[in-house]
PDB file of C-alpha atoms and ligand atoms in Angstrom:
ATOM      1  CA  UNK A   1     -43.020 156.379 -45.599  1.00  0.00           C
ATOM      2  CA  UNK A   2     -45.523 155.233 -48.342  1.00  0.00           C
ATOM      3  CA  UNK A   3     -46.587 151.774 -48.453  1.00  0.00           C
ATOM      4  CA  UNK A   4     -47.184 149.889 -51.451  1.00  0.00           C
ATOM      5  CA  UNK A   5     -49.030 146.251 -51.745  1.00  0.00           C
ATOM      6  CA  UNK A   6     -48.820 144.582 -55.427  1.00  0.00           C
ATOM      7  CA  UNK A   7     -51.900 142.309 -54.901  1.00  0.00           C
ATOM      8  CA  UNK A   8     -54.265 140.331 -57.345  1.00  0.00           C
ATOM      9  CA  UNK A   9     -55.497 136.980 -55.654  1.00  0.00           C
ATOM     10  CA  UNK A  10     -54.929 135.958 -59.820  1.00  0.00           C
ATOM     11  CA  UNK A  11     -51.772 133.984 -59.974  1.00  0.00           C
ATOM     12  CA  UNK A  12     -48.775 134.632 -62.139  1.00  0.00           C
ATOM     13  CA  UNK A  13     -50.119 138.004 -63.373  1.00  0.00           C
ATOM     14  CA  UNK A  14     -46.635 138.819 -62.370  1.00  0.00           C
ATOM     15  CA  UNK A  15     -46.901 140.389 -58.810  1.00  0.00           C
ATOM     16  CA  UNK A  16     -43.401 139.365 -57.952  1.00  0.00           C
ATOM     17  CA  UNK A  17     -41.930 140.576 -60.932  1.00  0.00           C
ATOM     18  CA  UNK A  18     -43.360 144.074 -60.349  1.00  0.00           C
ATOM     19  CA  UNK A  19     -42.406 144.063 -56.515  1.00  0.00           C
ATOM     20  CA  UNK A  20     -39.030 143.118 -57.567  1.00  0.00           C
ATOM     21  CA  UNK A  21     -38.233 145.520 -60.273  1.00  0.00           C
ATOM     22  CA  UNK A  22     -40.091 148.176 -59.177  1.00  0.00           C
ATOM     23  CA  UNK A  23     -38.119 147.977 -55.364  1.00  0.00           C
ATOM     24  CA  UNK A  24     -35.152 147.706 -57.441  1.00  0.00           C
ATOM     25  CA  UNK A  25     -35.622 151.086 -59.593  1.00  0.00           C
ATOM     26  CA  UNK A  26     -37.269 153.242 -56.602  1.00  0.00           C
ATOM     27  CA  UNK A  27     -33.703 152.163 -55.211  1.00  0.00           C
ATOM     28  CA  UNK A  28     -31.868 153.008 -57.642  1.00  0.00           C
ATOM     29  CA  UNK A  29     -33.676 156.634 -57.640  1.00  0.00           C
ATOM     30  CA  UNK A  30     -31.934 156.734 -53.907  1.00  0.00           C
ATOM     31  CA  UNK A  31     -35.177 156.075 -52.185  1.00  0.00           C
ATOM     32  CA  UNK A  32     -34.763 154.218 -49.040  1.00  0.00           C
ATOM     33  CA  UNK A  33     -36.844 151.205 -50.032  1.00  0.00           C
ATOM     34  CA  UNK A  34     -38.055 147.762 -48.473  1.00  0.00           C
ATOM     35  CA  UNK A  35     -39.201 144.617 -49.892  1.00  0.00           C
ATOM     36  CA  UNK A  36     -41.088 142.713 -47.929  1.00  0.00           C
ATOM     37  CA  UNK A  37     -41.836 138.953 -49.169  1.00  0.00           C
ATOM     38  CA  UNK A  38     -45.185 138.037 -47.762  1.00  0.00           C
ATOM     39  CA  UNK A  39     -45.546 134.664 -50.066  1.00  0.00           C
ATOM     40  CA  UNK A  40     -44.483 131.621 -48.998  1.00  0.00           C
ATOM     41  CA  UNK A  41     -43.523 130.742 -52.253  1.00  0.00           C
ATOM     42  CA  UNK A  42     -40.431 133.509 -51.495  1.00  0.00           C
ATOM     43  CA  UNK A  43     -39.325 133.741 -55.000  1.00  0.00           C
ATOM     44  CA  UNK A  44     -39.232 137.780 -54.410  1.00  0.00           C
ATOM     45  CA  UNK A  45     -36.830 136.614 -50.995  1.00  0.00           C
ATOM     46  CA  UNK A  46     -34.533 134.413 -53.372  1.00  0.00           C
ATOM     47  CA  UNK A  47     -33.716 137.102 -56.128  1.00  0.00           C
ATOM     48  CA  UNK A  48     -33.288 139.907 -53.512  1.00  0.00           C
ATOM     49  CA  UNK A  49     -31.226 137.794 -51.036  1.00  0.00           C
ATOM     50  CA  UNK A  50     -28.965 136.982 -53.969  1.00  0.00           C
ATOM     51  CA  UNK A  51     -30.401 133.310 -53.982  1.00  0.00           C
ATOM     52  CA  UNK A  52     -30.368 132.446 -50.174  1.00  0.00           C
ATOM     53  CA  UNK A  53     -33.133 129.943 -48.701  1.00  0.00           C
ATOM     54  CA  UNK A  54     -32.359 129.987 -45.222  1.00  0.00           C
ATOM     55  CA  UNK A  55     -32.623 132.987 -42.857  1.00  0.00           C
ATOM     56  CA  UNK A  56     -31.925 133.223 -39.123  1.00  0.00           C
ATOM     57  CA  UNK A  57     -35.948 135.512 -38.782  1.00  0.00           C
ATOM     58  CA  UNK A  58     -38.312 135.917 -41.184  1.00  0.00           C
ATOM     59  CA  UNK A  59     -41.675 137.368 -41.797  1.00  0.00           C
ATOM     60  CA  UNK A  60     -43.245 133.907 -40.086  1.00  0.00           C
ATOM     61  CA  UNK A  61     -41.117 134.804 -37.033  1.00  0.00           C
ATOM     62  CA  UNK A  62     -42.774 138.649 -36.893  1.00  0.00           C
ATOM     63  CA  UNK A  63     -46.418 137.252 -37.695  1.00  0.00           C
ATOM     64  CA  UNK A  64     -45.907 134.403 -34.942  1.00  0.00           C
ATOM     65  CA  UNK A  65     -44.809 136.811 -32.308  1.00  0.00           C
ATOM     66  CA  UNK A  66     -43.635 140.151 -33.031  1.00  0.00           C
ATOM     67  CA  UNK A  67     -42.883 141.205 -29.504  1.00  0.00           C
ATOM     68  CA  UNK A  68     -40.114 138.309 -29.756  1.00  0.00           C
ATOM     69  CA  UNK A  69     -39.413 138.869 -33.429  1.00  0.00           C
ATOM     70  CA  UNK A  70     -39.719 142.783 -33.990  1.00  0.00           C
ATOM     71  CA  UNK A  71     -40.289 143.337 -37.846  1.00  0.00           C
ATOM     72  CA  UNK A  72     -36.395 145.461 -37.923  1.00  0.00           C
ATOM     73  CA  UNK A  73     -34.932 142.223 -36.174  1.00  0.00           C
ATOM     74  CA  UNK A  74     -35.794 140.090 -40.057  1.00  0.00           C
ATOM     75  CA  UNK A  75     -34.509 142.747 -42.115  1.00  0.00           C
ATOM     76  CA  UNK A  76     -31.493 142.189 -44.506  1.00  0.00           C
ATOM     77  CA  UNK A  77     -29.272 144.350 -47.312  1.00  0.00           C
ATOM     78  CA  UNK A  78     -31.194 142.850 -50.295  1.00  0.00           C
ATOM     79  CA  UNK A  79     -28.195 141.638 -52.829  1.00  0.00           C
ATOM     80  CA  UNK A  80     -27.708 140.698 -56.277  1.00  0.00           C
ATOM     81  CA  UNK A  81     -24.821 139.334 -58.116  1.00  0.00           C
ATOM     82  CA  UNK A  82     -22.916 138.815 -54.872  1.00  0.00           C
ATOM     83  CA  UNK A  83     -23.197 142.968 -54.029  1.00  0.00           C
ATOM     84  CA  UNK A  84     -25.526 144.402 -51.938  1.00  0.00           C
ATOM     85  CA  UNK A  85     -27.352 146.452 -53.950  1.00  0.00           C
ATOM     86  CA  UNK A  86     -27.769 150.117 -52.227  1.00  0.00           C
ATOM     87  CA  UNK A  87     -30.651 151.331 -50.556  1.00  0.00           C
ATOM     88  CA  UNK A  88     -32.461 148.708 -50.678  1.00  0.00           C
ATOM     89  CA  UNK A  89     -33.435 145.858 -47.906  1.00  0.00           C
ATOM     90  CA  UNK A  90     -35.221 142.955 -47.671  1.00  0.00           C
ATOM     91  CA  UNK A  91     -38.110 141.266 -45.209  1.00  0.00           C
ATOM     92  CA  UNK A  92     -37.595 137.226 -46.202  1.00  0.00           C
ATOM     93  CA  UNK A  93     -40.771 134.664 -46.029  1.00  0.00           C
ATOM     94  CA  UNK A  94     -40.297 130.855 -45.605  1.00  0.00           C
ATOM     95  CA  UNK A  95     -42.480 128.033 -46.450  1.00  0.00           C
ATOM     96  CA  UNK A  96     -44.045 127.832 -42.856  1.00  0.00           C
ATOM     97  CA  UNK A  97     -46.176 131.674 -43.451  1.00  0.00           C
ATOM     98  CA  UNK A  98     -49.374 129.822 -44.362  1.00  0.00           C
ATOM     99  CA  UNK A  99     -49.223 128.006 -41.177  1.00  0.00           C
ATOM    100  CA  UNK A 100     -48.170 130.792 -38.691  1.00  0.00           C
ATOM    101  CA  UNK A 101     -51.332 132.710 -40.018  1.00  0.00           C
ATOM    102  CA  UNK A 102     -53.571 130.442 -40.008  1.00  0.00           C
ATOM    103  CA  UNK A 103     -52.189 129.949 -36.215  1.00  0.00           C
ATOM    104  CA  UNK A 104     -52.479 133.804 -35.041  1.00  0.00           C
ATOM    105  CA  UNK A 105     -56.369 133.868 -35.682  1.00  0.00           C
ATOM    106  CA  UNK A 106     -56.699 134.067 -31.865  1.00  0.00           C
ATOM    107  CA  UNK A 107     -55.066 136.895 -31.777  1.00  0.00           C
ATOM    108  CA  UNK A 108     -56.932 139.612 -30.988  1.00  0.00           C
ATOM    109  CA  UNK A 109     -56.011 142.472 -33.865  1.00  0.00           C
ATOM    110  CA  UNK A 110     -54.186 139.911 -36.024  1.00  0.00           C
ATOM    111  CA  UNK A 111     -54.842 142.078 -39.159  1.00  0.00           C
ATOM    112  CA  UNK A 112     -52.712 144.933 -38.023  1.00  0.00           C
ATOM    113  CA  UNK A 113     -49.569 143.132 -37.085  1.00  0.00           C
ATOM    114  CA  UNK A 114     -48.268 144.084 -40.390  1.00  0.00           C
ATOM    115  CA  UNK A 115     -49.350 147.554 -39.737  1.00  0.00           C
ATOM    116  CA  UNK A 116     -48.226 148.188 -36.832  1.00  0.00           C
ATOM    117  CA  UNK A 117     -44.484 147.206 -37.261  1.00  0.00           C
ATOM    118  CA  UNK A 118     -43.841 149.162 -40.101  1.00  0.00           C
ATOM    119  CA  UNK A 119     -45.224 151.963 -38.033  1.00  0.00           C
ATOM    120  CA  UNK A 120     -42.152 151.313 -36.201  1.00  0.00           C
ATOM    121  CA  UNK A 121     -39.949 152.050 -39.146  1.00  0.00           C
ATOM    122  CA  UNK A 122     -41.433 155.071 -40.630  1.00  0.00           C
ATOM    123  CA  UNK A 123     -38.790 157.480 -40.518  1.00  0.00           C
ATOM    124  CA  UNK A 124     -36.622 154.861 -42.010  1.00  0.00           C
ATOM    125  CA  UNK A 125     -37.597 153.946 -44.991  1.00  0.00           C
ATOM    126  CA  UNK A 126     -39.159 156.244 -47.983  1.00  0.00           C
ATOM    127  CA  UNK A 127     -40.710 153.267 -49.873  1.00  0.00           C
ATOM    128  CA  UNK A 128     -42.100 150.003 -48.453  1.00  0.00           C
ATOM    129  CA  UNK A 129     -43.174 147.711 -51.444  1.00  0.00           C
ATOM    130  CA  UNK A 130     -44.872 144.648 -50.321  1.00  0.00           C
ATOM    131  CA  UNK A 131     -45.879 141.196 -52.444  1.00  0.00           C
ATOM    132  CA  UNK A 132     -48.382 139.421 -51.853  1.00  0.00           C
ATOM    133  CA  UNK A 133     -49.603 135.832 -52.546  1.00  0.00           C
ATOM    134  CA  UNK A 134     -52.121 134.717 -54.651  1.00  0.00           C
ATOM    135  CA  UNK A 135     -55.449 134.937 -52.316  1.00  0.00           C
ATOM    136  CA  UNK A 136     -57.394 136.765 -49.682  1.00  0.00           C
ATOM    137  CA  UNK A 137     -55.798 135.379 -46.897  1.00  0.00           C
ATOM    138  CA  UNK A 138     -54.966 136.985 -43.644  1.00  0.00           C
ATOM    139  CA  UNK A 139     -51.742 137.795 -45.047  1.00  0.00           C
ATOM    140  CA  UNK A 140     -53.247 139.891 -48.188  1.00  0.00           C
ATOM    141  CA  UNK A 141     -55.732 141.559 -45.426  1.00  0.00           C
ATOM    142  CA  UNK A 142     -52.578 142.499 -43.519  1.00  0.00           C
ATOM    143  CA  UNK A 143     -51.168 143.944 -46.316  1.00  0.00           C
ATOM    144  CA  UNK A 144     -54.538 145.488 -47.169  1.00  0.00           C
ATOM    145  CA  UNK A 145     -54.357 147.458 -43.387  1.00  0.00           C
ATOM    146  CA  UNK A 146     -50.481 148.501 -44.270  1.00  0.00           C
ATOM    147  CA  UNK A 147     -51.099 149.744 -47.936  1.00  0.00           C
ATOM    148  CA  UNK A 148     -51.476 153.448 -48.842  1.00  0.00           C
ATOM    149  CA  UNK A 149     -51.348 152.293 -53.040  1.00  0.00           C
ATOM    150  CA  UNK A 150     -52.800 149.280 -53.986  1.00  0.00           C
ATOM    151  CA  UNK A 151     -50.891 148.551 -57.405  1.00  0.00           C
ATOM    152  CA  UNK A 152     -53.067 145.508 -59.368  1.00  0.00           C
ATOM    153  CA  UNK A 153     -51.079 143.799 -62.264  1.00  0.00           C
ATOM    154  CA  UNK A 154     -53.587 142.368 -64.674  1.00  0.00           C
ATOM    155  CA  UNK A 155     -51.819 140.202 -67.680  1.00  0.00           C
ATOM    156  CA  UNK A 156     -53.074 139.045 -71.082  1.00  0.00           C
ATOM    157  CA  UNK A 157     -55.242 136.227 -70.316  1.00  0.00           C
ATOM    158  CA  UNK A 158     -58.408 135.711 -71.068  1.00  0.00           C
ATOM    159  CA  UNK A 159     -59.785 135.376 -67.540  1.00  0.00           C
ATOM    160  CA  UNK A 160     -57.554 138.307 -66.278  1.00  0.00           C
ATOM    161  CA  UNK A 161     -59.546 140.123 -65.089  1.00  0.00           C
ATOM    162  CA  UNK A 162     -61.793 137.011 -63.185  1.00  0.00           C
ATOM    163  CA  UNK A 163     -61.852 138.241 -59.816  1.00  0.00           C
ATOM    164  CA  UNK A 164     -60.761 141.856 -59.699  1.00  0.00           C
ATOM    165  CA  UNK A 165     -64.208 142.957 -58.748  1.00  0.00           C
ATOM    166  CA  UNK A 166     -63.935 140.782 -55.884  1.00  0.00           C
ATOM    167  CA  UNK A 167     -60.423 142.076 -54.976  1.00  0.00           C
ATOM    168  CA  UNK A 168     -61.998 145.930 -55.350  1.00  0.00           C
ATOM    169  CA  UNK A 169     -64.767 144.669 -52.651  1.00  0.00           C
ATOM    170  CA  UNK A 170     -62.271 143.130 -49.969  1.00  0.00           C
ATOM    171  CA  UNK A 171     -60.161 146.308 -50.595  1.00  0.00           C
ATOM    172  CA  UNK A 172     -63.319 148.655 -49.661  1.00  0.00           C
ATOM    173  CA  UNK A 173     -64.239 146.367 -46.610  1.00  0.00           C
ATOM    174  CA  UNK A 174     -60.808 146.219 -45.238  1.00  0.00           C
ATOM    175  CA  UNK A 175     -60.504 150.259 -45.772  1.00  0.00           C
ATOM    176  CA  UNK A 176     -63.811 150.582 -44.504  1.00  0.00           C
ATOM    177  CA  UNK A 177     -63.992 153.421 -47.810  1.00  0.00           C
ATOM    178  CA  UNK A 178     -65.080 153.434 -51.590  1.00  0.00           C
ATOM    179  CA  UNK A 179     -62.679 155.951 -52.156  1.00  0.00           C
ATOM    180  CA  UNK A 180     -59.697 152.981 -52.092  1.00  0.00           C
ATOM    181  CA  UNK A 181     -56.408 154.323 -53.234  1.00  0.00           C
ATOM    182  CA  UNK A 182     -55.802 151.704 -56.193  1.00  0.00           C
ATOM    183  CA  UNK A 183     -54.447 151.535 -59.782  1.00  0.00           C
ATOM    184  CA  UNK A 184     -54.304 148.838 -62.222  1.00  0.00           C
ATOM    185  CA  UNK A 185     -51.561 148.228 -65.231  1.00  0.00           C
ATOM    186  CA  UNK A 186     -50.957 146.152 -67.669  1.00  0.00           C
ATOM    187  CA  UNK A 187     -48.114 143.205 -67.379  1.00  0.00           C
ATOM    188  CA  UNK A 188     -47.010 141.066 -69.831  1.00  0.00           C
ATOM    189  CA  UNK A 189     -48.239 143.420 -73.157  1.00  0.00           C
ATOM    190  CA  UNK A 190     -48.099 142.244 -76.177  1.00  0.00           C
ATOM    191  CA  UNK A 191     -48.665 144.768 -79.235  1.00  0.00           C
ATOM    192  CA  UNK A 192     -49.312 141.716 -81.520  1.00  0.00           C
ATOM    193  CA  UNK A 193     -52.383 140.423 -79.804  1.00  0.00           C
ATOM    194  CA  UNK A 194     -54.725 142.942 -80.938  1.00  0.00           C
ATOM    195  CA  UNK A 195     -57.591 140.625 -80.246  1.00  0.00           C
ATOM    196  CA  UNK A 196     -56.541 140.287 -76.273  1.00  0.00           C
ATOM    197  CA  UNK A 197     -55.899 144.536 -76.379  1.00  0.00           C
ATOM    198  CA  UNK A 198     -58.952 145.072 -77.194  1.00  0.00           C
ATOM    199  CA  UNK A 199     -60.787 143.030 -75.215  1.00  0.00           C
ATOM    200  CA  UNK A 200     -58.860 144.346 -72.307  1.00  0.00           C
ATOM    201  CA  UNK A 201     -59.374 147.767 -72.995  1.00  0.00           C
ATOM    202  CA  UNK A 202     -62.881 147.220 -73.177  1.00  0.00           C
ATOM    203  CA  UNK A 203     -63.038 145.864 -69.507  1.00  0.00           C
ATOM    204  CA  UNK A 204     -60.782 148.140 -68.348  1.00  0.00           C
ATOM    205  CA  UNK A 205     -62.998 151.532 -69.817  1.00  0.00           C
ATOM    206  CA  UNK A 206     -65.093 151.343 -66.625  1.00  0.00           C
ATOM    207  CA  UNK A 207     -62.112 152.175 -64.303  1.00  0.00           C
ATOM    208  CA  UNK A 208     -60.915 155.502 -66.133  1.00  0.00           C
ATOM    209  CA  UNK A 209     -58.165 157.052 -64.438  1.00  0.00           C
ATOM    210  CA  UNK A 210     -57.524 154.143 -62.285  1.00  0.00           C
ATOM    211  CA  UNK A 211     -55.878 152.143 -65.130  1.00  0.00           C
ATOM    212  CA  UNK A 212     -52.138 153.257 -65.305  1.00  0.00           C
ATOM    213  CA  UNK A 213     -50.817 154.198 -68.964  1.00  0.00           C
ATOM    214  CA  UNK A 214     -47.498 152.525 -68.333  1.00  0.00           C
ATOM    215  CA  UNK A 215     -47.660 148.461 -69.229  1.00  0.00           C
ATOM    216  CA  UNK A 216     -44.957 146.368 -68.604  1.00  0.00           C
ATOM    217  CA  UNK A 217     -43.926 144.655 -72.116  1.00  0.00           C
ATOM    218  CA  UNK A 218     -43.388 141.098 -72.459  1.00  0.00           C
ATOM    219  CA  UNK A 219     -39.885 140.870 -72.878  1.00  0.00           C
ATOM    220  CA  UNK A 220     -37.663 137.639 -72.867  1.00  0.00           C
ATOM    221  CA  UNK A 221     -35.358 139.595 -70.569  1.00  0.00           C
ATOM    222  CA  UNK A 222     -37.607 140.325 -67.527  1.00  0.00           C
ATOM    223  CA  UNK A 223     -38.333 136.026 -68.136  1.00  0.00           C
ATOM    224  CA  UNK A 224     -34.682 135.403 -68.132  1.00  0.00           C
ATOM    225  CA  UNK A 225     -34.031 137.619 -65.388  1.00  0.00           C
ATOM    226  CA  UNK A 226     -36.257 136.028 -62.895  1.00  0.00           C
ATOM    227  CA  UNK A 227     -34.605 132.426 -63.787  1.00  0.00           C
ATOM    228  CA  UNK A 228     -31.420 133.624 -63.083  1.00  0.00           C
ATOM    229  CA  UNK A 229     -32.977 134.859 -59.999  1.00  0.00           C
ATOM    230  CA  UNK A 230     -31.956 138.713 -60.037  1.00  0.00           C
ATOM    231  CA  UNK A 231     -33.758 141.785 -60.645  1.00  0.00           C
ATOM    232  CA  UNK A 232     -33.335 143.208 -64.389  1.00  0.00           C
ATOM    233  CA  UNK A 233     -31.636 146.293 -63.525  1.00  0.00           C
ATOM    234  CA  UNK A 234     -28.532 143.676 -62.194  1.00  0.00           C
ATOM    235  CA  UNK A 235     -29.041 140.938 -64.928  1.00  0.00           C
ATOM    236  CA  UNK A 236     -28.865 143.408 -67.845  1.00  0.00           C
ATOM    237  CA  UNK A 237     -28.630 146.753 -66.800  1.00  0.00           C
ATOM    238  CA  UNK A 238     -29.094 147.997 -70.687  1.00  0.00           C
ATOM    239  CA  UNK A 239     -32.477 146.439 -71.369  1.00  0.00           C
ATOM    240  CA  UNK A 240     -34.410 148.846 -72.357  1.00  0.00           C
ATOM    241  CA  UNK A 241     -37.388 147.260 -70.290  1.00  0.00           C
ATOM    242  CA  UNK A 242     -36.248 148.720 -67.439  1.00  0.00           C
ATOM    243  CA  UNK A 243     -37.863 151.744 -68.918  1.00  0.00           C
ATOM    244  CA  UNK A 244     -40.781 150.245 -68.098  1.00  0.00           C
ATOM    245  CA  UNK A 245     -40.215 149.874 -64.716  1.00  0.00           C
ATOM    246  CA  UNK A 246     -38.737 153.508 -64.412  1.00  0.00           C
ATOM    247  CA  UNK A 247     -41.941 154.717 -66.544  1.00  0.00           C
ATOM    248  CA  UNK A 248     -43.808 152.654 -63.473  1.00  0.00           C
ATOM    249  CA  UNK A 249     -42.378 153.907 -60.846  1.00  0.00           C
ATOM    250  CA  UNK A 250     -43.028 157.909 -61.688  1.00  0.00           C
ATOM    251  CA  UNK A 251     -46.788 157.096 -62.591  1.00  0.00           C
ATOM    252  CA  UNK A 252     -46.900 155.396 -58.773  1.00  0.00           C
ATOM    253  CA  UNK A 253     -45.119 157.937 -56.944  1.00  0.00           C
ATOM    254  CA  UNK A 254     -46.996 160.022 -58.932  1.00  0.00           C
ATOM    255  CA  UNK A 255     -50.353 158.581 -56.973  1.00  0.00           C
ATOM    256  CA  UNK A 256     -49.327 158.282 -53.562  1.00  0.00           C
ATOM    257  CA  UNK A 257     -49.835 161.698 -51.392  1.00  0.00           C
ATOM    258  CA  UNK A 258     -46.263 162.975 -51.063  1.00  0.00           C
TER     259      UNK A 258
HETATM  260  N1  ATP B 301     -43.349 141.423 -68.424  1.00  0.00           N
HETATM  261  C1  ATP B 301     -42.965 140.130 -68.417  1.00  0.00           C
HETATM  262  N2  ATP B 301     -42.290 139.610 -69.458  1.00  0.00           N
HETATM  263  C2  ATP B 301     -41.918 138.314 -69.474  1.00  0.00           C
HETATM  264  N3  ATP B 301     -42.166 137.437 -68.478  1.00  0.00           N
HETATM  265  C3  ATP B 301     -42.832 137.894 -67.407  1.00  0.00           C
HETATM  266  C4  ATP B 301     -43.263 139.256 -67.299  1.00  0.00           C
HETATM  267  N4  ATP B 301     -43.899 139.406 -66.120  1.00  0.00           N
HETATM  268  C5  ATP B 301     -43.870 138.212 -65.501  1.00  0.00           C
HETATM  269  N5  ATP B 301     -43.237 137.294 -66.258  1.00  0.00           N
HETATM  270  C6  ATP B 301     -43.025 135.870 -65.946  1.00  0.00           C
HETATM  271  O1  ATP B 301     -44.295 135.304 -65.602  1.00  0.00           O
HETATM  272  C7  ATP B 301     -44.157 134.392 -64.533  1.00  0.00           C
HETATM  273  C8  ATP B 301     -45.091 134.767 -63.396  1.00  0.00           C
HETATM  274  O2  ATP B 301     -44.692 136.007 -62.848  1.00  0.00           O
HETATM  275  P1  ATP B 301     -44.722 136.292 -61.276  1.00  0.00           P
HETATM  276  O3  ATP B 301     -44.116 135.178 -60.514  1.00  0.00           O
HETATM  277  O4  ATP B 301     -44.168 137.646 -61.093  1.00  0.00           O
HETATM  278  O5  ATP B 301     -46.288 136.304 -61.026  1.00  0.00           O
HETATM  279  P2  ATP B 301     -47.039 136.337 -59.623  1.00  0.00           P
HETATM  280  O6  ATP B 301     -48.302 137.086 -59.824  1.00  0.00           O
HETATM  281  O7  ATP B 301     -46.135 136.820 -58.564  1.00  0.00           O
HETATM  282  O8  ATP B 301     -47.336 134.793 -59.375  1.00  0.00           O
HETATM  283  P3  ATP B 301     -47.934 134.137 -58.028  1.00  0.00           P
HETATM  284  O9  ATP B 301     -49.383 134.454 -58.066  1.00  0.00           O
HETATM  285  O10 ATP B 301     -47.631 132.692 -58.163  1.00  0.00           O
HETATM  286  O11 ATP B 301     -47.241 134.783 -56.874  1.00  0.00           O
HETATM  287  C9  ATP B 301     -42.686 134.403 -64.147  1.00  0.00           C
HETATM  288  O12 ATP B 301     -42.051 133.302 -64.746  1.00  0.00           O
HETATM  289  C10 ATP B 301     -42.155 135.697 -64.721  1.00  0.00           C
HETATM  290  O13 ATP B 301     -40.792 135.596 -65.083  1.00  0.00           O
HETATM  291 MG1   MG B 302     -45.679 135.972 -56.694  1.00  0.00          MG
END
């Protein structure tokens, strides 16, 4: 099993987007894969619970007490368009995460919880793809203990890349190594704004191989997709954007040891 976190304390560089489509295509490929929503903002739980809101256990209910609430007992088929959509499950948040977590921080090894559940699950599930919210909270360090691949979306804006130093030194304190396993890609590309490119490209140089060559286009459909609630490969299985998710994909298998 091969973990994957989709962190970047930056909001709306499109983490959820990534975690969704991505979980969607390694599916697709027939690997067993979970989504786990780890933001209480649970827009990844919406569009793969086919636009549910309430669930009988959630990841609150694992975090608050996961001898009660083992990590398999929140799991559901993840669904789309009324279907489940095959080989792939879901872990649902809810709006009460924040508080749970901030709650557990008398618990003694609080920042393996994560960790240690899915170590539970190993044999059953090829893929784990994990999103995260936007900050360094005990959450995102949980995810940090879980990850083998940290995969860091970076979008167009100007202060894009504000912060990822900081993310690269919580990664190497959590890991307790320099050698973290991370890569970063582009979201949201535009070919048109040369000016952006290029001023990306030159703040990127620094991190050589760790900068993926697949971006993520900005595409209307991957926008429309995610306000119909529904991964892309369900809302318009032709796009041809989802051959930047399938281009995705093979460069991160590619980087995890399997
Ligand atoms: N490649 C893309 N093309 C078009 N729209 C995109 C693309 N990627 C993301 N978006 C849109 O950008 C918005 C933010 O994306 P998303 O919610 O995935 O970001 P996020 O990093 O998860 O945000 P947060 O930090 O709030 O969790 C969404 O409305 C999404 O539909
Ligand atoms: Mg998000």
């Amino acid at each position: 099993m091969n973990v994957i976190a989709v962190i970047n304390q930056k909001g709306g560089v499109g983490k959820t987007t990534t975690a969704i489509n991505l979980s969607a295509q390694f599916a697709k490929e027939g690997k067993r894969t979970l989504a786990i929503d780890l933001d209480p903002q649970a827009n990844l739980t919406v569009v793969l619970s086919g636009g549910q809101f309430e669930f009988d256990t959630t990841i609150s209910h694992v975090f608050e007490s996961a001898k009660k609430h083992p990590l398999r007992t929140a799991i559901i088929p993840a669904q789309a368009g009324g279907d489940n959509l095959p080989n792939l499950s879901l872990c649902p948040t809810d709006i009460r995460l924040s508080r749970v977590i901030e709650q557990s921080l008398t618990k003694v090894h609080r920042e393996r919880i994560l960790l240690k559940q899915l170590e539970t699950l190993k044999n059953e599930y090829d893929v784990v793809v994990l999103d995260c919210p936007p900050n360094l909270s005990l959450t995102s360090v949980n995810a940090m203990m879980a990850a083998d691949l940290f995969l860091i979306p970076v979008d167009g804006g100007s202060f894009s890349l504000n912060g990822l130093a900081d993310l690269l030194d919580a990664l190497e304190e959590v890991k307790e190594t320099d050698d973290v396993n991370f890569v970063v890609f582009r979201n949201e590309y535009a070919k048109a704004n040369k000016l952006i490119n290029n001023f990306l490209n030159e703040q990127l140089d620094g991190l050589d191989d760790k900068v993926l060559s697949t971006t993520i286009r900005r595409t209307e459909a991957i926008g429309q997709a995610s306000v119909s609630s529904e991964p892309l490969l369900t809302y318009k299985p032709g796009s041809t954007a989802l051959n930047d998710y399938k281009a995705l994909a093979k460069e991160v298998i590619a980087r995890l040891n399997v």
